[in-house]
PDB file of C-alpha atoms in Angstrom:
ATOM      1  CA  UNK A   1     -13.753   2.564 100.946  1.00 51.00           C
ATOM      2  CA  UNK A   2     -11.306   5.020 102.534  1.00 62.00           C
ATOM      3  CA  UNK A   3     -11.802   8.424 100.877  1.00 63.00           C
ATOM      4  CA  UNK A   4      -8.119   9.295 101.350  1.00 65.00           C
ATOM      5  CA  UNK A   5      -7.157   6.129  99.481  1.00 58.00           C
ATOM      6  CA  UNK A   6      -9.471   7.085  96.596  1.00 57.00           C
ATOM      7  CA  UNK A   7      -7.951  10.565  96.391  1.00 66.00           C
ATOM      8  CA  UNK A   8      -4.435   9.163  96.394  1.00 68.00           C
ATOM      9  CA  UNK A   9      -4.984   6.347  93.912  1.00 68.00           C
ATOM     10  CA  UNK A  10      -7.648   7.501  91.444  1.00 73.00           C
ATOM     11  CA  UNK A  11      -6.237   9.758  88.712  1.00 76.00           C
ATOM     12  CA  UNK A  12      -9.683  10.852  87.525  1.00 77.00           C
ATOM     13  CA  UNK A  13     -10.701  11.927  91.020  1.00 81.00           C
ATOM     14  CA  UNK A  14      -7.397  13.770  91.385  1.00 82.00           C
ATOM     15  CA  UNK A  15      -8.010  15.535  88.071  1.00 81.00           C
ATOM     16  CA  UNK A  16     -11.405  16.766  89.294  1.00 86.00           C
ATOM     17  CA  UNK A  17     -10.008  17.892  92.647  1.00 83.00           C
ATOM     18  CA  UNK A  18      -6.920  19.646  91.309  1.00 84.00           C
ATOM     19  CA  UNK A  19      -8.376  23.194  90.954  1.00 88.00           C
ATOM     20  CA  UNK A  20      -9.706  23.086  94.517  1.00 85.00           C
ATOM     21  CA  UNK A  21      -6.531  21.588  95.948  1.00 83.00           C
ATOM     22  CA  UNK A  22      -4.350  24.152  94.161  1.00 85.00           C
ATOM     23  CA  UNK A  23      -6.327  26.980  95.782  1.00 90.00           C
ATOM     24  CA  UNK A  24      -6.190  25.252  99.149  1.00 88.00           C
ATOM     25  CA  UNK A  25      -2.409  24.807  98.961  1.00 88.00           C
ATOM     26  CA  UNK A  26      -1.961  28.417  97.837  1.00 89.00           C
ATOM     27  CA  UNK A  27      -3.826  29.639 100.920  1.00 91.00           C
ATOM     28  CA  UNK A  28      -1.850  27.319 103.208  1.00 90.00           C
ATOM     29  CA  UNK A  29       1.398  28.617 101.729  1.00 91.00           C
ATOM     30  CA  UNK A  30       0.387  32.247 102.293  1.00 93.00           C
ATOM     31  CA  UNK A  31      -0.775  31.582 105.846  1.00 93.00           C
ATOM     32  CA  UNK A  32       2.436  29.769 106.700  1.00 95.00           C
ATOM     33  CA  UNK A  33       4.582  32.800 105.790  1.00 92.00           C
ATOM     34  CA  UNK A  34       2.984  34.692 108.682  1.00 92.00           C
ATOM     35  CA  UNK A  35       3.202  31.872 111.212  1.00 96.00           C
ATOM     36  CA  UNK A  36       5.429  31.729 114.286  1.00 96.00           C
ATOM     37  CA  UNK A  37       6.787  28.441 112.931  1.00 97.00           C
ATOM     38  CA  UNK A  38       8.123  30.144 109.805  1.00 97.00           C
ATOM     39  CA  UNK A  39       9.685  32.908 111.902  1.00 97.00           C
ATOM     40  CA  UNK A  40      11.326  30.398 114.229  1.00 98.00           C
ATOM     41  CA  UNK A  41      12.941  28.474 111.360  1.00 98.00           C
ATOM     42  CA  UNK A  42      14.568  31.730 110.232  1.00 98.00           C
ATOM     43  CA  UNK A  43      16.607  31.732 113.466  1.00 98.00           C
ATOM     44  CA  UNK A  44      18.500  28.672 112.202  1.00 98.00           C
ATOM     45  CA  UNK A  45      19.839  30.280 109.033  1.00 98.00           C
ATOM     46  CA  UNK A  46      23.644  29.806 108.964  1.00 98.00           C
ATOM     47  CA  UNK A  47      23.588  29.119 112.710  1.00 98.00           C
ATOM     48  CA  UNK A  48      26.066  26.236 112.268  1.00 98.00           C
ATOM     49  CA  UNK A  49      28.153  27.701 109.476  1.00 97.00           C
ATOM     50  CA  UNK A  50      31.272  25.670 108.751  1.00 95.00           C
ATOM     51  CA  UNK A  51      30.395  22.757 111.035  1.00 98.00           C
ATOM     52  CA  UNK A  52      29.479  19.181 110.100  1.00 98.00           C
ATOM     53  CA  UNK A  53      26.378  17.084 110.713  1.00 98.00           C
ATOM     54  CA  UNK A  54      25.088  13.548 110.279  1.00 98.00           C
ATOM     55  CA  UNK A  55      21.657  12.631 108.919  1.00 98.00           C
ATOM     56  CA  UNK A  56      20.531   9.278 110.292  1.00 96.00           C
ATOM     57  CA  UNK A  57      18.265   6.951 108.317  1.00 93.00           C
ATOM     58  CA  UNK A  58      16.295   4.031 109.732  1.00 90.00           C
ATOM     59  CA  UNK A  59      17.701   1.377 107.403  1.00 89.00           C
ATOM     60  CA  UNK A  60      18.550  -2.142 108.602  1.00 89.00           C
ATOM     61  CA  UNK A  61      22.280  -1.376 108.273  1.00 89.00           C
ATOM     62  CA  UNK A  62      22.077   1.105 111.174  1.00 90.00           C
ATOM     63  CA  UNK A  63      24.116  -0.018 114.228  1.00 89.00           C
ATOM     64  CA  UNK A  64      23.977   1.357 117.749  1.00 87.00           C
ATOM     65  CA  UNK A  65      27.776   1.244 117.901  1.00 90.00           C
ATOM     66  CA  UNK A  66      27.855   3.854 115.122  1.00 90.00           C
ATOM     67  CA  UNK A  67      25.351   6.079 116.910  1.00 94.00           C
ATOM     68  CA  UNK A  68      27.329   6.050 120.150  1.00 93.00           C
ATOM     69  CA  UNK A  69      30.214   7.633 118.253  1.00 95.00           C
ATOM     70  CA  UNK A  70      27.986  10.573 117.348  1.00 96.00           C
ATOM     71  CA  UNK A  71      27.012  11.680 120.854  1.00 95.00           C
ATOM     72  CA  UNK A  72      28.883  14.975 120.542  1.00 96.00           C
ATOM     73  CA  UNK A  73      28.016  15.593 116.884  1.00 98.00           C
ATOM     74  CA  UNK A  74      25.131  17.514 115.320  1.00 98.00           C
ATOM     75  CA  UNK A  75      22.665  14.924 114.053  1.00 98.00           C
ATOM     76  CA  UNK A  76      19.239  14.617 112.443  1.00 98.00           C
ATOM     77  CA  UNK A  77      16.925  11.723 113.307  1.00 97.00           C
ATOM     78  CA  UNK A  78      13.577  10.930 111.708  1.00 95.00           C
ATOM     79  CA  UNK A  79      10.361   8.952 111.932  1.00 93.00           C
ATOM     80  CA  UNK A  80      10.719   6.021 114.362  1.00 92.00           C
ATOM     81  CA  UNK A  81      14.415   6.477 115.167  1.00 93.00           C
ATOM     82  CA  UNK A  82      13.410   6.333 118.840  1.00 93.00           C
ATOM     83  CA  UNK A  83      13.052   2.561 118.429  1.00 91.00           C
ATOM     84  CA  UNK A  84      16.847   2.529 118.849  1.00 89.00           C
ATOM     85  CA  UNK A  85      16.943   4.585 122.046  1.00 93.00           C
ATOM     86  CA  UNK A  86      16.974   1.565 124.358  1.00 90.00           C
ATOM     87  CA  UNK A  87      20.274   0.485 122.774  1.00 88.00           C
ATOM     88  CA  UNK A  88      22.199   3.756 122.603  1.00 92.00           C
ATOM     89  CA  UNK A  89      22.950   6.840 124.678  1.00 92.00           C
ATOM     90  CA  UNK A  90      22.834   8.910 121.483  1.00 94.00           C
ATOM     91  CA  UNK A  91      19.944  11.308 120.873  1.00 95.00           C
ATOM     92  CA  UNK A  92      19.462  13.433 117.737  1.00 97.00           C
ATOM     93  CA  UNK A  93      19.990  17.185 117.859  1.00 97.00           C
ATOM     94  CA  UNK A  94      17.040  17.611 115.502  1.00 98.00           C
ATOM     95  CA  UNK A  95      14.069  15.309 114.918  1.00 97.00           C
ATOM     96  CA  UNK A  96      12.025  15.487 111.685  1.00 97.00           C
ATOM     97  CA  UNK A  97       8.983  13.702 110.258  1.00 96.00           C
ATOM     98  CA  UNK A  98       7.180  14.591 107.041  1.00 95.00           C
ATOM     99  CA  UNK A  99       4.915  11.622 106.269  1.00 91.00           C
ATOM    100  CA  UNK A 100       1.570  12.770 107.638  1.00 90.00           C
ATOM    101  CA  UNK A 101       0.191   9.229 107.809  1.00 86.00           C
ATOM    102  CA  UNK A 102       3.146   8.114 109.924  1.00 86.00           C
ATOM    103  CA  UNK A 103       2.881  11.194 112.149  1.00 92.00           C
ATOM    104  CA  UNK A 104      -0.822  10.612 112.775  1.00 90.00           C
ATOM    105  CA  UNK A 105      -0.090   7.046 113.818  1.00 88.00           C
ATOM    106  CA  UNK A 106       2.938   7.642 116.029  1.00 88.00           C
ATOM    107  CA  UNK A 107       3.050  11.256 117.277  1.00 91.00           C
ATOM    108  CA  UNK A 108       2.097  10.162 120.811  1.00 92.00           C
ATOM    109  CA  UNK A 109       5.278   8.067 120.951  1.00 92.00           C
ATOM    110  CA  UNK A 110       7.326  11.278 120.873  1.00 93.00           C
ATOM    111  CA  UNK A 111       6.074  12.256 124.318  1.00 92.00           C
ATOM    112  CA  UNK A 112       8.102   9.447 125.869  1.00 91.00           C
ATOM    113  CA  UNK A 113      11.384  11.059 124.792  1.00 90.00           C
ATOM    114  CA  UNK A 114      13.141  14.348 125.410  1.00 84.00           C
ATOM    115  CA  UNK A 115      13.858  15.697 121.929  1.00 91.00           C
ATOM    116  CA  UNK A 116      15.658  19.028 121.732  1.00 90.00           C
ATOM    117  CA  UNK A 117      13.988  20.189 118.522  1.00 97.00           C
ATOM    118  CA  UNK A 118      11.047  18.601 116.681  1.00 97.00           C
ATOM    119  CA  UNK A 119      10.086  19.585 113.124  1.00 98.00           C
ATOM    120  CA  UNK A 120       6.906  18.107 111.628  1.00 97.00           C
ATOM    121  CA  UNK A 121       4.968  18.483 108.407  1.00 96.00           C
ATOM    122  CA  UNK A 122       1.408  18.298 109.730  1.00 94.00           C
ATOM    123  CA  UNK A 123      -1.975  19.668 108.718  1.00 90.00           C
ATOM    124  CA  UNK A 124      -2.477  23.361 109.629  1.00 90.00           C
ATOM    125  CA  UNK A 125      -5.121  22.450 112.213  1.00 90.00           C
ATOM    126  CA  UNK A 126      -2.935  19.866 113.971  1.00 92.00           C
ATOM    127  CA  UNK A 127      -2.520  20.833 117.643  1.00 94.00           C
ATOM    128  CA  UNK A 128       1.258  20.862 118.199  1.00 94.00           C
ATOM    129  CA  UNK A 129       0.756  21.494 121.913  1.00 93.00           C
ATOM    130  CA  UNK A 130      -0.163  17.813 122.271  1.00 93.00           C
ATOM    131  CA  UNK A 131       3.510  16.968 121.814  1.00 94.00           C
ATOM    132  CA  UNK A 132       6.081  17.589 124.538  1.00 91.00           C
ATOM    133  CA  UNK A 133       9.101  19.729 123.700  1.00 90.00           C
ATOM    134  CA  UNK A 134       9.883  22.479 121.232  1.00 94.00           C
ATOM    135  CA  UNK A 135       7.751  21.515 118.224  1.00 96.00           C
ATOM    136  CA  UNK A 136       7.793  23.456 114.956  1.00 97.00           C
ATOM    137  CA  UNK A 137       5.603  22.915 111.921  1.00 97.00           C
ATOM    138  CA  UNK A 138       7.371  22.900 108.571  1.00 97.00           C
ATOM    139  CA  UNK A 139       5.751  23.443 105.192  1.00 96.00           C
ATOM    140  CA  UNK A 140       6.505  21.437 102.061  1.00 94.00           C
ATOM    141  CA  UNK A 141       5.962  22.773  98.558  1.00 89.00           C
ATOM    142  CA  UNK A 142       3.754  19.787  97.800  1.00 77.00           C
ATOM    143  CA  UNK A 143       1.870  20.767  94.674  1.00 75.00           C
ATOM    144  CA  UNK A 144      -1.198  18.638  94.022  1.00 74.00           C
ATOM    145  CA  UNK A 145      -0.215  16.458  91.072  1.00 77.00           C
ATOM    146  CA  UNK A 146      -2.516  14.188  89.102  1.00 71.00           C
ATOM    147  CA  UNK A 147       0.315  11.671  88.705  1.00 73.00           C
ATOM    148  CA  UNK A 148       2.922  12.015  91.432  1.00 75.00           C
ATOM    149  CA  UNK A 149       4.581   8.662  90.831  1.00 77.00           C
ATOM    150  CA  UNK A 150       7.141  10.104  88.444  1.00 79.00           C
ATOM    151  CA  UNK A 151       7.538  13.563  89.956  1.00 84.00           C
ATOM    152  CA  UNK A 152      11.011  14.799  88.995  1.00 89.00           C
ATOM    153  CA  UNK A 153      10.606  18.372  90.232  1.00 91.00           C
ATOM    154  CA  UNK A 154      12.618  18.344  93.466  1.00 94.00           C
ATOM    155  CA  UNK A 155      14.925  21.294  94.127  1.00 96.00           C
ATOM    156  CA  UNK A 156      16.938  22.649  97.052  1.00 97.00           C
ATOM    157  CA  UNK A 157      14.908  25.329  98.782  1.00 97.00           C
ATOM    158  CA  UNK A 158      17.248  28.122  99.816  1.00 96.00           C
ATOM    159  CA  UNK A 159      14.645  29.575 102.172  1.00 97.00           C
ATOM    160  CA  UNK A 160      13.136  26.671 104.089  1.00 98.00           C
ATOM    161  CA  UNK A 161      11.387  29.118 106.422  1.00 97.00           C
ATOM    162  CA  UNK A 162       8.983  29.574 103.505  1.00 96.00           C
ATOM    163  CA  UNK A 163       8.897  25.996 102.258  1.00 96.00           C
ATOM    164  CA  UNK A 164      10.850  22.795 101.822  1.00 97.00           C
ATOM    165  CA  UNK A 165      10.906  21.107  98.435  1.00 96.00           C
ATOM    166  CA  UNK A 166       9.313  17.661  98.273  1.00 93.00           C
ATOM    167  CA  UNK A 167      11.663  14.778  97.535  1.00 93.00           C
ATOM    168  CA  UNK A 168       9.310  12.052  98.811  1.00 91.00           C
ATOM    169  CA  UNK A 169      11.644  11.314 101.720  1.00 93.00           C
ATOM    170  CA  UNK A 170      12.192  13.058 105.045  1.00 95.00           C
ATOM    171  CA  UNK A 171      15.928  12.770 104.404  1.00 96.00           C
ATOM    172  CA  UNK A 172      15.683  15.262 101.540  1.00 97.00           C
ATOM    173  CA  UNK A 173      14.052  17.758 103.899  1.00 97.00           C
ATOM    174  CA  UNK A 174      16.823  17.156 106.436  1.00 98.00           C
ATOM    175  CA  UNK A 175      19.462  17.805 103.772  1.00 98.00           C
ATOM    176  CA  UNK A 176      17.784  21.076 102.820  1.00 98.00           C
ATOM    177  CA  UNK A 177      17.598  22.119 106.478  1.00 98.00           C
ATOM    178  CA  UNK A 178      21.269  21.227 107.044  1.00 98.00           C
ATOM    179  CA  UNK A 179      22.276  23.369 104.048  1.00 98.00           C
ATOM    180  CA  UNK A 180      20.116  26.226 105.332  1.00 98.00           C
ATOM    181  CA  UNK A 181      21.742  25.919 108.761  1.00 98.00           C
ATOM    182  CA  UNK A 182      25.144  26.385 107.164  1.00 98.00           C
ATOM    183  CA  UNK A 183      26.656  22.955 107.738  1.00 98.00           C
ATOM    184  CA  UNK A 184      29.745  22.513 105.587  1.00 96.00           C
ATOM    185  CA  UNK A 185      29.863  18.708 105.661  1.00 97.00           C
ATOM    186  CA  UNK A 186      26.750  16.518 105.562  1.00 97.00           C
ATOM    187  CA  UNK A 187      27.065  12.761 106.128  1.00 97.00           C
ATOM    188  CA  UNK A 188      24.317  10.175 105.579  1.00 96.00           C
ATOM    189  CA  UNK A 189      24.169   7.084 107.794  1.00 95.00           C
ATOM    190  CA  UNK A 190      21.735   4.159 107.702  1.00 93.00           C
ATOM    191  CA  UNK A 191      20.424   5.037 104.235  1.00 91.00           C
ATOM    192  CA  UNK A 192      19.920   1.603 102.680  1.00 89.00           C
ATOM    193  CA  UNK A 193      17.777   3.073  99.870  1.00 86.00           C
ATOM    194  CA  UNK A 194      15.713  -0.057  99.404  1.00 82.00           C
ATOM    195  CA  UNK A 195      12.260  -1.007 100.656  1.00 80.00           C
ATOM    196  CA  UNK A 196      10.007  -4.031 100.358  1.00 80.00           C
ATOM    197  CA  UNK A 197       7.157  -1.935  98.924  1.00 81.00           C
ATOM    198  CA  UNK A 198       8.025   0.238  95.928  1.00 80.00           C
ATOM    199  CA  UNK A 199       6.076   2.504  93.575  1.00 79.00           C
ATOM    200  CA  UNK A 200       6.661   2.214  89.858  1.00 75.00           C
ATOM    201  CA  UNK A 201       6.597   5.218  87.506  1.00 76.00           C
ATOM    202  CA  UNK A 202       3.016   4.377  86.517  1.00 74.00           C
ATOM    203  CA  UNK A 203       1.863   4.076  90.131  1.00 74.00           C
ATOM    204  CA  UNK A 204       1.964   0.282  90.305  1.00 75.00           C
ATOM    205  CA  UNK A 205       3.061  -1.208  93.618  1.00 82.00           C
ATOM    206  CA  UNK A 206       5.776  -3.852  93.675  1.00 80.00           C
ATOM    207  CA  UNK A 207       6.461  -5.960  96.764  1.00 84.00           C
ATOM    208  CA  UNK A 208       9.455  -8.036  97.784  1.00 79.00           C
ATOM    209  CA  UNK A 209       9.036  -9.472 101.270  1.00 80.00           C
ATOM    210  CA  UNK A 210      12.659 -10.652 101.316  1.00 79.00           C
ATOM    211  CA  UNK A 211      13.779  -7.030 101.774  1.00 77.00           C
ATOM    212  CA  UNK A 212      13.956  -5.628 105.293  1.00 77.00           C
ATOM    213  CA  UNK A 213      12.681  -2.064 105.491  1.00 73.00           C
ATOM    214  CA  UNK A 214      14.021  -0.775 108.797  1.00 73.00           C
ATOM    215  CA  UNK A 215      16.249  -1.690 111.718  1.00 66.00           C
ATOM    216  CA  UNK A 216      13.124  -2.426 113.800  1.00 70.00           C
ATOM    217  CA  UNK A 217      10.848  -5.391 113.233  1.00 67.00           C
ATOM    218  CA  UNK A 218       7.399  -4.239 114.282  1.00 60.00           C
ATOM    219  CA  UNK A 219       4.955  -3.535 111.482  1.00 60.00           C
ATOM    220  CA  UNK A 220       2.733  -0.458 111.420  1.00 55.00           C
ATOM    221  CA  UNK A 221      -0.439   0.411 109.562  1.00 55.00           C
ATOM    222  CA  UNK A 222       1.054   3.512 107.968  1.00 56.00           C
ATOM    223  CA  UNK A 223       3.405   2.182 105.310  1.00 61.00           C
ATOM    224  CA  UNK A 224       4.148   4.618 102.491  1.00 70.00           C
ATOM    225  CA  UNK A 225       5.423   2.873  99.343  1.00 78.00           C
ATOM    226  CA  UNK A 226       8.979   3.774  98.357  1.00 84.00           C
ATOM    227  CA  UNK A 227       8.966   6.242  95.456  1.00 87.00           C
ATOM    228  CA  UNK A 228      12.276   5.047  94.047  1.00 88.00           C
ATOM    229  CA  UNK A 229      12.566   7.292  90.969  1.00 89.00           C
ATOM    230  CA  UNK A 230      11.375  10.398  92.826  1.00 90.00           C
ATOM    231  CA  UNK A 231      13.777   9.703  95.704  1.00 92.00           C
ATOM    232  CA  UNK A 232      16.725   9.050  93.430  1.00 93.00           C
ATOM    233  CA  UNK A 233      16.091  12.257  91.518  1.00 94.00           C
ATOM    234  CA  UNK A 234      15.933  14.261  94.766  1.00 95.00           C
ATOM    235  CA  UNK A 235      19.212  12.793  96.051  1.00 96.00           C
ATOM    236  CA  UNK A 236      20.933  13.630  92.763  1.00 97.00           C
ATOM    237  CA  UNK A 237      19.614  17.193  93.006  1.00 97.00           C
ATOM    238  CA  UNK A 238      21.014  17.444  96.545  1.00 97.00           C
ATOM    239  CA  UNK A 239      24.382  16.014  95.464  1.00 96.00           C
ATOM    240  CA  UNK A 240      24.705  18.442  92.571  1.00 97.00           C
ATOM    241  CA  UNK A 241      23.754  21.405  94.731  1.00 97.00           C
ATOM    242  CA  UNK A 242      26.157  20.397  97.510  1.00 94.00           C
ATOM    243  CA  UNK A 243      29.002  19.943  95.028  1.00 93.00           C
TER     244      UNK A 243
END
């Protein structure tokens, strides 16, 4: 049995590991404050004050015609957005990925494209030099929770150079970064907010194969179930803060 699966799914195992994981995360947080990645993120604070940006999701409603209209705009792309690159001249100003399972499976794909800025939540020992371009590690305030399936603790981090708050979606990190950068208007595009695999509040997994997850068809091994309640809470937090 996969040990990572046991750690993720077994509440008793998570209970036993919590003291160790809390210490581990505390050390990672302290180390990150002194990293060149943290210092680099500080250079973005209010850099785009008063401007607007678009955060692009990978939902099935995304259309290349829409992306072509954003060529001269500031935009955030995430995860496997590059699957659309053969159909559009658009490229994101900033690329982000925060699901470590997805990053481990697809990071080599990034080397085929010329991203301006890449921001990844990866393990501290991940060798960023393997990836072409300007790659920066970000840090998420991901406290080790025994039951994370109903985690309603998301907040807007006002100093993302120290940490981003976890909202169980890369989009929430992008929103926090856009706010930190000083963008006045933030638009979301391609956010269908519905996935075929969903987590319930008690951790149960519900599947509906009639729902299309993304604009691309190919299936991958790394599929993180959609934490609906956690995501919804994070988006509401972002909306309230932005208002």
